[in-house]
Coordinates of N, CA, C and O in Angstrom, one line a residue:
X696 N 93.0 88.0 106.4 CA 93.4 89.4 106.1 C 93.2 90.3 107.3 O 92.3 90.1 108.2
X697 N 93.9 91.1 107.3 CA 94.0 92.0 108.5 C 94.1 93.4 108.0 O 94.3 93.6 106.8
X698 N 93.9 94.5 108.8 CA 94.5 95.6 108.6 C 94.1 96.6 109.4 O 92.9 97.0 109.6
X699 N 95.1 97.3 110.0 CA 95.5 98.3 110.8 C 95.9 99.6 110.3 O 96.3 99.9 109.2
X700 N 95.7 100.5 111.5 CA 96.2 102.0 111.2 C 97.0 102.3 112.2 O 96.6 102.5 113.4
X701 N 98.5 102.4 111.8 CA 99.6 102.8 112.7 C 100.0 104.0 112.4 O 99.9 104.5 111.3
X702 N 100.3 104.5 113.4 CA 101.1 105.5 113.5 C 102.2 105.9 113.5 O 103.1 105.6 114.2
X703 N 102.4 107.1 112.2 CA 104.2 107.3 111.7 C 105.1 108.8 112.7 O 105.1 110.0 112.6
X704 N 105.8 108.1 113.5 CA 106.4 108.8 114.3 C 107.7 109.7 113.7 O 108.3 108.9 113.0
X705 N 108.2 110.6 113.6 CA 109.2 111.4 113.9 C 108.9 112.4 112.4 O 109.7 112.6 111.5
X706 N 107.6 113.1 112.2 CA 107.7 113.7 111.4 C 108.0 115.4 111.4 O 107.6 116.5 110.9
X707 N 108.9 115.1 112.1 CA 109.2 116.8 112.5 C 110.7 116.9 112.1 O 111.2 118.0 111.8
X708 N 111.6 115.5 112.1 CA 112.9 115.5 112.3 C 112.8 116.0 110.7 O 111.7 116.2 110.1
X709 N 114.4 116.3 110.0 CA 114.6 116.5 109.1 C 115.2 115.3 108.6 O 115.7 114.6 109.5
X710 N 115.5 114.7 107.1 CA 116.1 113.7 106.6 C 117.8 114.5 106.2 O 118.3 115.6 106.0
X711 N 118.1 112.9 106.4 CA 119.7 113.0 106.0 C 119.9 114.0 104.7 O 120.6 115.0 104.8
X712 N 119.4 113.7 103.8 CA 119.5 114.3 102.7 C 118.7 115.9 102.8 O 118.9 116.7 101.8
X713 N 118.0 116.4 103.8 CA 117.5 117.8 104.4 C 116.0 117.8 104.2 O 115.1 118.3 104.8
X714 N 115.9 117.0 103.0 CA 114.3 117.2 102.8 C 113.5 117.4 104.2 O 114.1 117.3 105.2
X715 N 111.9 117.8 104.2 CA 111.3 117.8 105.1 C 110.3 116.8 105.1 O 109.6 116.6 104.2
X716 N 110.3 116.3 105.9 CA 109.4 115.0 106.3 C 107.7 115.5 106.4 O 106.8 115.1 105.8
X717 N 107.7 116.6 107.5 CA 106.5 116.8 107.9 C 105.6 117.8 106.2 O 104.4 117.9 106.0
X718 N 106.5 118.2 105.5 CA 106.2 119.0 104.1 C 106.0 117.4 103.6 O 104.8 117.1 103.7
X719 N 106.8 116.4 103.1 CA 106.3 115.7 102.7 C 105.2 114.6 103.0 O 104.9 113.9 102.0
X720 N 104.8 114.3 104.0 CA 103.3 114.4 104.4 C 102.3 114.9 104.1 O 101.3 114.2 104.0
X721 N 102.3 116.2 103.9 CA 101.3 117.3 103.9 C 101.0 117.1 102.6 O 99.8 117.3 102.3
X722 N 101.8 116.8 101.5 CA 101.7 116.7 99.9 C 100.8 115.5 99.7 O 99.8 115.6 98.9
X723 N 101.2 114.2 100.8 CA 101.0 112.9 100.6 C 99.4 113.1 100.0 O 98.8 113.9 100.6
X724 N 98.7 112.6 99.1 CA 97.5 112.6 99.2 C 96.8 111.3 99.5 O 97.1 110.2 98.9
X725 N 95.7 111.3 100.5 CA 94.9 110.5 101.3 C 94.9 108.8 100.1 O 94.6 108.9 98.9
X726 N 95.3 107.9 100.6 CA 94.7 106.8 99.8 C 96.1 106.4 99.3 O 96.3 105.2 99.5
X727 N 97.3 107.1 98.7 CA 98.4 106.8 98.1 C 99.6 105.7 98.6 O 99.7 105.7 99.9
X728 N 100.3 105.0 97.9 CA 100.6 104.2 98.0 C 102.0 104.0 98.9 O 103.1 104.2 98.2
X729 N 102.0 103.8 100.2 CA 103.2 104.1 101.0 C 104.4 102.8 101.0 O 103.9 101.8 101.3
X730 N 105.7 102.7 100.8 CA 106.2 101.7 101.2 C 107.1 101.6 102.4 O 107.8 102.6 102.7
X731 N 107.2 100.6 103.2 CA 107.5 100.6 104.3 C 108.9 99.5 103.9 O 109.0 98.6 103.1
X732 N 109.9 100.0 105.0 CA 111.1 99.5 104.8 C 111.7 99.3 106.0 O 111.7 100.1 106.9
X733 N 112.1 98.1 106.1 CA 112.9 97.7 107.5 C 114.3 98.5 107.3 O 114.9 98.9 106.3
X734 N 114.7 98.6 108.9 CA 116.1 99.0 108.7 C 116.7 98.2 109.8 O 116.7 98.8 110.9
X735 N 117.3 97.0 109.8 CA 117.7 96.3 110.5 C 119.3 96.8 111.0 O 119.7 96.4 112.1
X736 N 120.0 97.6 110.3 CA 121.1 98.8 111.0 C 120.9 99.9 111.8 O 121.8 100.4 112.4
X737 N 119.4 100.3 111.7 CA 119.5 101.5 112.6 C 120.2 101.3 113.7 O 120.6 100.3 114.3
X738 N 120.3 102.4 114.0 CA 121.4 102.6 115.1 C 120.6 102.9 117.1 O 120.7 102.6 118.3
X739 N 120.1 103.5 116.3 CA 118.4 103.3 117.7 C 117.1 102.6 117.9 O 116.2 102.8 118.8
X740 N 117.1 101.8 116.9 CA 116.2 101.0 116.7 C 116.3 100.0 115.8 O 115.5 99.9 114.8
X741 N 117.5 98.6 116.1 CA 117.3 97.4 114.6 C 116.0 97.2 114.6 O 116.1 96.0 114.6
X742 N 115.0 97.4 114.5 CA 113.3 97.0 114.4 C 112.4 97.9 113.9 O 111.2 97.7 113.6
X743 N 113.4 99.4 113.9 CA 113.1 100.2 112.8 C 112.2 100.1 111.4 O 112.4 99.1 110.8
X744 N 111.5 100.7 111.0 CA 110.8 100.6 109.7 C 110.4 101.6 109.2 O 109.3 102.2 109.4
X745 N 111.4 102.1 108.4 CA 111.2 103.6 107.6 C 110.0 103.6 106.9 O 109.6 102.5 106.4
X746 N 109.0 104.8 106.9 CA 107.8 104.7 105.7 C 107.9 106.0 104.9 O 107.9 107.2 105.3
X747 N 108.0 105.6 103.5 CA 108.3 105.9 102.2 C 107.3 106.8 101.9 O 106.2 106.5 102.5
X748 N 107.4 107.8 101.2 CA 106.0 108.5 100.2 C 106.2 108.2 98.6 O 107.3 108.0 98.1
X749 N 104.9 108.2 97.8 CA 105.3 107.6 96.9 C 106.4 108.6 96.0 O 106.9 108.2 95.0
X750 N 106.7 109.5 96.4 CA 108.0 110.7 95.7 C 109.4 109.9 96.4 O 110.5 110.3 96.4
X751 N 108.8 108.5 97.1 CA 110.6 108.0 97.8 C 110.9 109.1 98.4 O 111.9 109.8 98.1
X752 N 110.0 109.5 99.5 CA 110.7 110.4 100.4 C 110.6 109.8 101.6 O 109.7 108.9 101.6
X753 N 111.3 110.1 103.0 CA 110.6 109.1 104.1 C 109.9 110.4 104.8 O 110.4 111.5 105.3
X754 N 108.9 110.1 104.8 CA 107.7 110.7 105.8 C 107.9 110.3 107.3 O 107.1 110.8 108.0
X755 N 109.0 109.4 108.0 CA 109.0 109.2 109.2 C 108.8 107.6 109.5 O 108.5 106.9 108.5
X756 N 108.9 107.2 110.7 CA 109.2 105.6 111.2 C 107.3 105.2 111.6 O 106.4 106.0 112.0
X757 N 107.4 103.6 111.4 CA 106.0 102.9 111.9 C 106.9 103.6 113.5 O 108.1 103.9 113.7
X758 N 105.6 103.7 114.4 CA 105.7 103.7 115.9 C 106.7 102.7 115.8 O 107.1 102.0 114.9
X759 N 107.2 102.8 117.5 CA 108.2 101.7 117.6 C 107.4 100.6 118.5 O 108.2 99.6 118.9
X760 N 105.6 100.6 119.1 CA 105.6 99.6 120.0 C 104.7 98.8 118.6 O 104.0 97.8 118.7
X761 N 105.1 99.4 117.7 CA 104.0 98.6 116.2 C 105.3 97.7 115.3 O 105.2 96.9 114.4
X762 N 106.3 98.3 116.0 CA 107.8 97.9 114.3 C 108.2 97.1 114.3 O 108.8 96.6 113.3
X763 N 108.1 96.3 115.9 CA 108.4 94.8 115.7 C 107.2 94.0 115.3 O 107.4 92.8 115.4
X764 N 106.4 94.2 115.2 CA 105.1 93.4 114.7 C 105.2 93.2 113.1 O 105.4 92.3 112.4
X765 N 105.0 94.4 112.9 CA 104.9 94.5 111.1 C 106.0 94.1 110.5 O 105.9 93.6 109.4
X766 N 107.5 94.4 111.3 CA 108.8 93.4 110.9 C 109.0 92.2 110.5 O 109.6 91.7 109.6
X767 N 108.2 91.8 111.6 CA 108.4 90.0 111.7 C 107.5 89.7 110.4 O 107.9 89.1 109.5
X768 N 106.2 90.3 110.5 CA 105.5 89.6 109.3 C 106.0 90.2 107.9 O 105.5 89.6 106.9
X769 N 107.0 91.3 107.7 CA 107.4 91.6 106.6 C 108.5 89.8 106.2 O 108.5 88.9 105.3
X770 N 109.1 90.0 107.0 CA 110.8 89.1 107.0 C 109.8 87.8 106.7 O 109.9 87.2 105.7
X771 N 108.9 87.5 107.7 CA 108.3 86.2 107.1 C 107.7 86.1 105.5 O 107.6 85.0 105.1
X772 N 107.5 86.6 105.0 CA 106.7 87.3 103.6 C 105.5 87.2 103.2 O 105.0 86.7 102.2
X773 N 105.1 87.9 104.5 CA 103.3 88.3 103.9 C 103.5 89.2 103.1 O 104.5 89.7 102.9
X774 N 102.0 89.6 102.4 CA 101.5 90.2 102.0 C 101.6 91.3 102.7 O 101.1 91.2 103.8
X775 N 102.2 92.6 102.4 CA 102.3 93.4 103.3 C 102.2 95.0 102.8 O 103.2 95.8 102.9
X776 N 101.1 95.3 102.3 CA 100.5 96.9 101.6 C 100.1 97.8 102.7 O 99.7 97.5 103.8
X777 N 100.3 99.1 102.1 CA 100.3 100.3 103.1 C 99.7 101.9 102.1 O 100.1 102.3 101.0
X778 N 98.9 102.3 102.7 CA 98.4 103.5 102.1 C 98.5 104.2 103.1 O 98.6 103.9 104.3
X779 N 98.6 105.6 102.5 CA 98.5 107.2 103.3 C 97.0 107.1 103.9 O 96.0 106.9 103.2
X780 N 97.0 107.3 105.3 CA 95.5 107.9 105.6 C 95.4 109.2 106.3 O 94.3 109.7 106.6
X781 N 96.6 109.9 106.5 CA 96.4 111.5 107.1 C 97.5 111.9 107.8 O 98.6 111.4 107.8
X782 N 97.0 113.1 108.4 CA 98.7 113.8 109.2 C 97.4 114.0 110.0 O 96.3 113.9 109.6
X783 N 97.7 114.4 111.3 CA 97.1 115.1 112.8 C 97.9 115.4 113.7 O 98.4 114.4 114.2
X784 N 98.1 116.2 114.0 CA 99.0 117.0 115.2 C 100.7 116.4 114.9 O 101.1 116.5 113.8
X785 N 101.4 115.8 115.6 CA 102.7 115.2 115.7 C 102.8 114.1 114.7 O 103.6 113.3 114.8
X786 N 102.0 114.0 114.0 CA 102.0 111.9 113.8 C 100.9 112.3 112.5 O 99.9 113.0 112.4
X787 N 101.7 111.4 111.2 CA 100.5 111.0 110.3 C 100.2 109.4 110.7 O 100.3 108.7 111.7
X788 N 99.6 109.1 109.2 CA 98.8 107.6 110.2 C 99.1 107.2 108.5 O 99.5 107.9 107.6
X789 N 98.7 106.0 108.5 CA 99.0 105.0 107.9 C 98.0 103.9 107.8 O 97.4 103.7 108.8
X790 N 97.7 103.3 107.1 CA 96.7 101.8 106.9 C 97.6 101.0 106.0 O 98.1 101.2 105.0
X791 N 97.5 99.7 107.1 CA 98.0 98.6 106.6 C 97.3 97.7 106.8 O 96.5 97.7 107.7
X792 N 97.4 96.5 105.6 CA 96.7 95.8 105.3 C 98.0 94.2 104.9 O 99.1 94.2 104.3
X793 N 97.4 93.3 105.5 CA 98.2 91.9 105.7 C 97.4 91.1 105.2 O 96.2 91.0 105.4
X794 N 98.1 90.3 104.3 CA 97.5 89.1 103.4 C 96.9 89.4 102.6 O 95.8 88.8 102.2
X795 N 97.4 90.4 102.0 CA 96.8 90.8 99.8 C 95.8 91.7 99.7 O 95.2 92.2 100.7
X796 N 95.7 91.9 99.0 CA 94.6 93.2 98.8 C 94.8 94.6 99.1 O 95.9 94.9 99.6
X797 N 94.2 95.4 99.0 CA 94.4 97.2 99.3 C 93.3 97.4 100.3 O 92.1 97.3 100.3
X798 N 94.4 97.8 101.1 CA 93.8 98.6 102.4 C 92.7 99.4 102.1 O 92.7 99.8 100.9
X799 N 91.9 99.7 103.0 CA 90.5 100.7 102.7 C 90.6 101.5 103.8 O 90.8 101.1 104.9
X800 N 90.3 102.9 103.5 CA 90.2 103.8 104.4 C 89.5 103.8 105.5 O 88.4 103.4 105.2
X801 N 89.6 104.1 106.7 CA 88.3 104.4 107.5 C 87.1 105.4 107.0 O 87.5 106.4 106.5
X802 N 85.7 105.1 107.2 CA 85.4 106.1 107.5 C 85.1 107.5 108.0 O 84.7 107.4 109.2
X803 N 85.3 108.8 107.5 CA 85.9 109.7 108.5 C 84.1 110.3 109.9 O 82.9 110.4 109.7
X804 N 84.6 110.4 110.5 CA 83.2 110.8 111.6 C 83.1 112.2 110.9 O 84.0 112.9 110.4
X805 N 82.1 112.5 111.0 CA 81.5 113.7 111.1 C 81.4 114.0 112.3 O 80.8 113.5 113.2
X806 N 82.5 115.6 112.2 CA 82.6 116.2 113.4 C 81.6 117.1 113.7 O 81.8 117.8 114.6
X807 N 80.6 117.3 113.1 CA 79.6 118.3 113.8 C 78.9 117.4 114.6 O 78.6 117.9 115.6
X808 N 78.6 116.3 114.6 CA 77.8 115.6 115.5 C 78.5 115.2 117.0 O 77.9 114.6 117.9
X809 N 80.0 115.7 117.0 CA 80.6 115.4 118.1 C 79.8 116.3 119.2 O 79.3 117.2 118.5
X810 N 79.5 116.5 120.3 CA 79.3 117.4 121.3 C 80.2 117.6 121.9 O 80.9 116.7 122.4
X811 N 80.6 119.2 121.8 CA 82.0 120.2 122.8 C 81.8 119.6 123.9 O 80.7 119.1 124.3
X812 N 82.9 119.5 124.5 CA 82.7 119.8 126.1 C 82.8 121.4 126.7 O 83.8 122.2 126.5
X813 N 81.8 121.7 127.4 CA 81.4 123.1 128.4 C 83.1 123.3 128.6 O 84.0 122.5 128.6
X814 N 83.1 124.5 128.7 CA 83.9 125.0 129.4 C 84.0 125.3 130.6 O 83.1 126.0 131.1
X815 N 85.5 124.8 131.6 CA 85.5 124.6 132.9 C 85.4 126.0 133.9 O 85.9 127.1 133.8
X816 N 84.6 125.6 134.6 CA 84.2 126.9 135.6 C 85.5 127.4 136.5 O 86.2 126.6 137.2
X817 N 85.6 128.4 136.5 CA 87.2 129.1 137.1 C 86.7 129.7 138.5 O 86.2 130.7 138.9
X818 N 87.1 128.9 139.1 CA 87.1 129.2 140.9 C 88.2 129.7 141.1 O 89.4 129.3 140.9
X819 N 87.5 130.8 141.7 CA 88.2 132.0 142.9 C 87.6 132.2 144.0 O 86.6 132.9 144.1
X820 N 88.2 131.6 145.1 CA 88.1 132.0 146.2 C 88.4 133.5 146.6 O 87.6 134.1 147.3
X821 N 89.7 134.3 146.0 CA 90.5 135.6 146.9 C 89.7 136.6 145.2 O 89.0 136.2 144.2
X822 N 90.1 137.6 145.6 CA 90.1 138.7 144.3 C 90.9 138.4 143.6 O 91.8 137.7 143.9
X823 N 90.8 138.8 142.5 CA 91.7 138.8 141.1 C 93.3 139.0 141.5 O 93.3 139.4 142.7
X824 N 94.1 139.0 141.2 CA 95.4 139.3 141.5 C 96.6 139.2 140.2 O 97.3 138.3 140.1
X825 N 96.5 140.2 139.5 CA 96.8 139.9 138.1 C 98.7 139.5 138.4 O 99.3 139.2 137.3
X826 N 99.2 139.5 139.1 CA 100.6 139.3 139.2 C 100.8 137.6 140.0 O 101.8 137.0 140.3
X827 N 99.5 137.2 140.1 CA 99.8 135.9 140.8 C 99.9 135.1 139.9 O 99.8 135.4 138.8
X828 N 100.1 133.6 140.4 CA 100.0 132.1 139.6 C 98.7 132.0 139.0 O 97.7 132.2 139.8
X829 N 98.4 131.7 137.4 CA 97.3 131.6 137.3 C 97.3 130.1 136.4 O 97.9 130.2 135.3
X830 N 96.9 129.0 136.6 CA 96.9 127.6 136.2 C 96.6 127.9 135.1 O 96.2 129.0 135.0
X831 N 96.8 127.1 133.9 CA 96.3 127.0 132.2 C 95.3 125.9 132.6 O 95.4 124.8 133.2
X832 N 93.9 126.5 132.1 CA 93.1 126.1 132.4 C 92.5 124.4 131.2 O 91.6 123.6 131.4
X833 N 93.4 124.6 130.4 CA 93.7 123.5 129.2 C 94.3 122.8 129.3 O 94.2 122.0 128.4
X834 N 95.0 122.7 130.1 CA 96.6 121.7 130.4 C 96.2 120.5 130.4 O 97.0 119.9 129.8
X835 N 95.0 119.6 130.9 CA 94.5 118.2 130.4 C 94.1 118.5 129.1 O 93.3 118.9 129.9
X836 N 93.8 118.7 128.1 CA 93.3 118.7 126.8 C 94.7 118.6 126.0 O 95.0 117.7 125.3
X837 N 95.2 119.2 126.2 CA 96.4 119.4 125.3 C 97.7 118.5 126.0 O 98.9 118.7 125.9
X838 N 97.1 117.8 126.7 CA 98.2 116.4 126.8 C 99.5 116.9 127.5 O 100.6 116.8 127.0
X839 N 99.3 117.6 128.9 CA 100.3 118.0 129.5 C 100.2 117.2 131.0 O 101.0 117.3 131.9

């Protein structure tokens, strides 16, 4: 038995039918029972694999470097269960579990024990110059 936590990509798009994807996520509650569906027609991806909420709504696609993985072992016919584990920034997440049984959540960390990182010291060489270039001093953190 195995089991993984992938990540559900395109929760921002809207569904055919208009619903919202990233609203239904937010509903999803932690532990609930997700189904995952090949779509061997997509049109951008035959390796596609829609993931369902239990309201049959699609909350968005397995990643695509995960969809041929979990594909092949669907079509072969494992055992192949999936629970809600969260939404975070662009992307909810997912636990999957291969060869029978129910996925188990991770443990979540306790974030007060994380330590911040300091904040970066701002070098100036010249005087202030409020009309000049001034870098975003965040732009590695936030994944630019």
């Amino acid at each position: 038995m195995q089991e993984l936590t992938l990540a559900v990509v395109g929760i921002d798009f809207p569904n055919e039918n208009g619903s919202n994807r990233r609203s239904e996520a937010m509903m999803t509650p932690l532990g609930a029972s997700i189904e995952l569906v090949p779509e061997p027609k997509n049109k951008h991806d035959p390796n596609a694999i829609a993931v369902i909420s239990p309201n049959g709504v699609q909350i968005g696609y397995v990643n695509a470097e995960r969809a041929l993985y979990v594909g092949l072992r669907i079509v072969r016919g494992e055992d192949v269960v999936a629970i809600f584990q969260g939404i975070d920034g662009g992307s909810a997440f997912i636990r999957v579990r291969f060869g029978g049984g129910a996925p188990t959540l991770p443990s979540v960390t306790d974030r007060s024990q994380v330590t911040p990182r300091p904040p970066r010291q701002v070098r100036r060489s010249e005087p202030y110059d409020p009309h000049s270039f001034q870098p975003d001093e965040d732009g590695p953190e936030w994944g630019a």
